[in-house]
Structures are given as C-alpha cells and as structure tokens.
Amino acid sequence: MSTRTATRTAAEQTGARTDEAAALIGDARERIDALDDRIIGLIQERMAVSAVIQEARVSSGGRRVNLAREMEVLGHYRDALGKPGTALAMTMLELCRGRI
C-alpha cells in the first residue's frame, strides 16, 4: 500500500461521506472479495469437469464441443440473470472450451 493510500481516511478510500458508511462499505467489499474468490474457484472446478467431458467425448469419436448443450447453458444463464447473463455464460463457456 502506498503512503498516499495509507494516509487517506476510510471515507476517502470508499467515496463515502461518513465514517459509518465507509465502515459498511469496507465490510461489504470484504464480503464481495470473498465471494469473488469462491466464484473463481467454482469456475476453475467447472473448467476441470468440462475437460473431463470433452476428453470423454473426443476419445469416443465425438466433437470437443456440443453446441446444443452450450445453447442450454446460455438459456439457463439468460433466464436467471437476463441479457447480461448470456454474456457471462459466453465468457464462462470460452474459458471451459479446449482445455484437453
């Protein structure tokens, strides 16, 4: 942490106008960071499971990617999260393709 950051108040670091709001924001950011770590771990786990599926499919003579299944996944994310869910699912699917 730089000296400049260390000398700023919690309110200045969070953009809050009171110390109470800054404390709330700080706690919430810690929770978000923990959630992000869990999400990243789950995506890494999904990537590993996807590699197992792709390996089984390819070794049995099939294609690496099953587009019908990907469409199901896209629809699931879209239904749960709206239009941005589709973009999120596309990114996740991209991360999971071709890992074998």
PDB file of C-alpha atoms in Angstrom:
ATOM      1  CA  MET A   1       0.000   0.000   0.000  1.00  0.00           C
ATOM      2  CA  SER A   2       1.429   3.395  -0.891  1.00  0.00           C
ATOM      3  CA  THR A   3       1.941   6.122   1.694  1.00  0.00           C
ATOM      4  CA  ARG A   4      -0.660   8.237  -0.040  1.00  0.00           C
ATOM      5  CA  THR A   5      -3.278   5.476   0.220  1.00  0.00           C
ATOM      6  CA  ALA A   6      -2.350   4.789   3.832  1.00  0.00           C
ATOM      7  CA  THR A   7      -2.872   8.423   4.806  1.00  0.00           C
ATOM      8  CA  ARG A   8      -6.330   8.673   3.239  1.00  0.00           C
ATOM      9  CA  THR A   9      -9.267   8.185   5.570  1.00  0.00           C
ATOM     10  CA  ALA A  10     -11.607   5.242   5.172  1.00  0.00           C
ATOM     11  CA  ALA A  11     -14.298   7.635   3.946  1.00  0.00           C
ATOM     12  CA  GLU A  12     -11.953   8.964   1.258  1.00  0.00           C
ATOM     13  CA  GLN A  13     -10.964   5.440   0.174  1.00  0.00           C
ATOM     14  CA  THR A  14     -14.576   4.325  -0.248  1.00  0.00           C
ATOM     15  CA  GLY A  15     -16.120   7.533  -1.543  1.00  0.00           C
ATOM     16  CA  ALA A  16     -18.444   7.615   1.459  1.00  0.00           C
ATOM     17  CA  ARG A  17     -19.261  10.853   3.221  1.00  0.00           C
ATOM     18  CA  THR A  18     -19.293   9.446   6.756  1.00  0.00           C
ATOM     19  CA  ASP A  19     -17.105   7.041   8.690  1.00  0.00           C
ATOM     20  CA  GLU A  20     -20.134   4.845   9.373  1.00  0.00           C
ATOM     21  CA  ALA A  21     -20.884   4.493   5.665  1.00  0.00           C
ATOM     22  CA  ALA A  22     -17.194   3.880   4.973  1.00  0.00           C
ATOM     23  CA  ALA A  23     -17.140   1.057   7.529  1.00  0.00           C
ATOM     24  CA  LEU A  24     -20.235  -0.519   5.992  1.00  0.00           C
ATOM     25  CA  ILE A  25     -18.712  -0.254   2.502  1.00  0.00           C
ATOM     26  CA  GLY A  26     -15.409  -1.693   3.716  1.00  0.00           C
ATOM     27  CA  ASP A  27     -17.160  -4.694   5.262  1.00  0.00           C
ATOM     28  CA  ALA A  28     -19.286  -5.221   2.154  1.00  0.00           C
ATOM     29  CA  ARG A  29     -16.200  -5.044  -0.077  1.00  0.00           C
ATOM     30  CA  GLU A  30     -14.514  -7.721   2.022  1.00  0.00           C
ATOM     31  CA  ARG A  31     -17.585  -9.923   1.531  1.00  0.00           C
ATOM     32  CA  ILE A  32     -17.533  -9.251  -2.223  1.00  0.00           C
ATOM     33  CA  ASP A  33     -13.831 -10.168  -2.363  1.00  0.00           C
ATOM     34  CA  ALA A  34     -14.587 -13.448  -0.559  1.00  0.00           C
ATOM     35  CA  LEU A  35     -17.484 -14.150  -2.934  1.00  0.00           C
ATOM     36  CA  ASP A  36     -15.265 -13.401  -5.934  1.00  0.00           C
ATOM     37  CA  ASP A  37     -12.702 -15.903  -4.630  1.00  0.00           C
ATOM     38  CA  ARG A  38     -15.436 -18.546  -4.329  1.00  0.00           C
ATOM     39  CA  ILE A  39     -16.771 -17.755  -7.817  1.00  0.00           C
ATOM     40  CA  ILE A  40     -13.286 -18.067  -9.311  1.00  0.00           C
ATOM     41  CA  GLY A  41     -12.827 -21.398  -7.526  1.00  0.00           C
ATOM     42  CA  LEU A  42     -16.151 -22.667  -8.852  1.00  0.00           C
ATOM     43  CA  ILE A  43     -15.270 -21.618 -12.396  1.00  0.00           C
ATOM     44  CA  GLN A  44     -11.931 -23.401 -12.105  1.00  0.00           C
ATOM     45  CA  GLU A  45     -13.782 -26.504 -10.874  1.00  0.00           C
ATOM     46  CA  ARG A  46     -16.207 -26.191 -13.800  1.00  0.00           C
ATOM     47  CA  MET A  47     -13.267 -25.953 -16.207  1.00  0.00           C
ATOM     48  CA  ALA A  48     -11.845 -29.206 -14.819  1.00  0.00           C
ATOM     49  CA  VAL A  49     -15.192 -31.026 -15.102  1.00  0.00           C
ATOM     50  CA  SER A  50     -15.645 -29.665 -18.623  1.00  0.00           C
ATOM     51  CA  ALA A  51     -12.217 -31.038 -19.589  1.00  0.00           C
ATOM     52  CA  VAL A  52     -13.283 -34.500 -18.392  1.00  0.00           C
ATOM     53  CA  ILE A  53     -16.446 -34.302 -20.509  1.00  0.00           C
ATOM     54  CA  GLN A  54     -14.558 -33.075 -23.574  1.00  0.00           C
ATOM     55  CA  GLU A  55     -11.934 -35.807 -23.217  1.00  0.00           C
ATOM     56  CA  ALA A  56     -14.627 -38.494 -22.985  1.00  0.00           C
ATOM     57  CA  ARG A  57     -16.479 -37.067 -25.958  1.00  0.00           C
ATOM     58  CA  VAL A  58     -13.366 -36.781 -28.164  1.00  0.00           C
ATOM     59  CA  SER A  59     -11.953 -40.174 -27.169  1.00  0.00           C
ATOM     60  CA  SER A  60     -15.291 -41.763 -28.124  1.00  0.00           C
ATOM     61  CA  GLY A  61     -15.098 -40.171 -31.577  1.00  0.00           C
ATOM     62  CA  GLY A  62     -17.311 -37.182 -30.887  1.00  0.00           C
ATOM     63  CA  ARG A  63     -16.688 -33.470 -31.202  1.00  0.00           C
ATOM     64  CA  ARG A  64     -14.989 -31.476 -28.482  1.00  0.00           C
ATOM     65  CA  VAL A  65     -17.903 -29.003 -28.253  1.00  0.00           C
ATOM     66  CA  ASN A  66     -21.609 -29.834 -28.065  1.00  0.00           C
ATOM     67  CA  LEU A  67     -23.364 -26.732 -29.391  1.00  0.00           C
ATOM     68  CA  ALA A  68     -26.836 -27.897 -28.319  1.00  0.00           C
ATOM     69  CA  ARG A  69     -25.601 -28.196 -24.734  1.00  0.00           C
ATOM     70  CA  GLU A  70     -23.962 -24.785 -24.920  1.00  0.00           C
ATOM     71  CA  MET A  71     -27.281 -23.302 -26.049  1.00  0.00           C
ATOM     72  CA  GLU A  72     -28.940 -24.868 -22.990  1.00  0.00           C
ATOM     73  CA  VAL A  73     -26.313 -23.279 -20.738  1.00  0.00           C
ATOM     74  CA  LEU A  74     -26.753 -19.889 -22.431  1.00  0.00           C
ATOM     75  CA  GLY A  75     -30.510 -20.098 -21.973  1.00  0.00           C
ATOM     76  CA  HIS A  76     -30.145 -21.044 -18.320  1.00  0.00           C
ATOM     77  CA  TYR A  77     -27.938 -18.044 -17.572  1.00  0.00           C
ATOM     78  CA  ARG A  78     -30.145 -15.711 -19.618  1.00  0.00           C
ATOM     79  CA  ASP A  79     -33.266 -16.898 -17.807  1.00  0.00           C
ATOM     80  CA  ALA A  80     -31.623 -16.477 -14.407  1.00  0.00           C
ATOM     81  CA  LEU A  81     -29.734 -13.209 -14.991  1.00  0.00           C
ATOM     82  CA  GLY A  82     -31.256 -11.518 -18.024  1.00  0.00           C
ATOM     83  CA  LYS A  83     -29.337 -10.384 -21.088  1.00  0.00           C
ATOM     84  CA  PRO A  84     -26.047  -9.840 -19.185  1.00  0.00           C
ATOM     85  CA  GLY A  85     -26.281 -13.490 -18.130  1.00  0.00           C
ATOM     86  CA  THR A  86     -25.806 -14.509 -21.748  1.00  0.00           C
ATOM     87  CA  ALA A  87     -22.526 -12.583 -21.939  1.00  0.00           C
ATOM     88  CA  LEU A  88     -21.401 -14.091 -18.643  1.00  0.00           C
ATOM     89  CA  ALA A  89     -22.213 -17.594 -19.879  1.00  0.00           C
ATOM     90  CA  MET A  90     -20.369 -16.969 -23.153  1.00  0.00           C
ATOM     91  CA  THR A  91     -17.256 -15.971 -21.226  1.00  0.00           C
ATOM     92  CA  MET A  92     -17.538 -18.992 -18.961  1.00  0.00           C
ATOM     93  CA  LEU A  93     -18.018 -21.334 -21.910  1.00  0.00           C
ATOM     94  CA  GLU A  94     -14.997 -19.816 -23.626  1.00  0.00           C
ATOM     95  CA  LEU A  95     -12.927 -20.471 -20.508  1.00  0.00           C
ATOM     96  CA  CYS A  96     -14.085 -24.091 -20.485  1.00  0.00           C
ATOM     97  CA  ARG A  97     -13.518 -24.940 -24.152  1.00  0.00           C
ATOM     98  CA  GLY A  98     -10.458 -26.635 -25.457  1.00  0.00           C
ATOM     99  CA  ARG A  99      -8.808 -27.465 -22.158  1.00  0.00           C
ATOM    100  CA  ILE A 100      -7.920 -31.002 -23.215  1.00  0.00           C
TER     101      ILE A 100
END
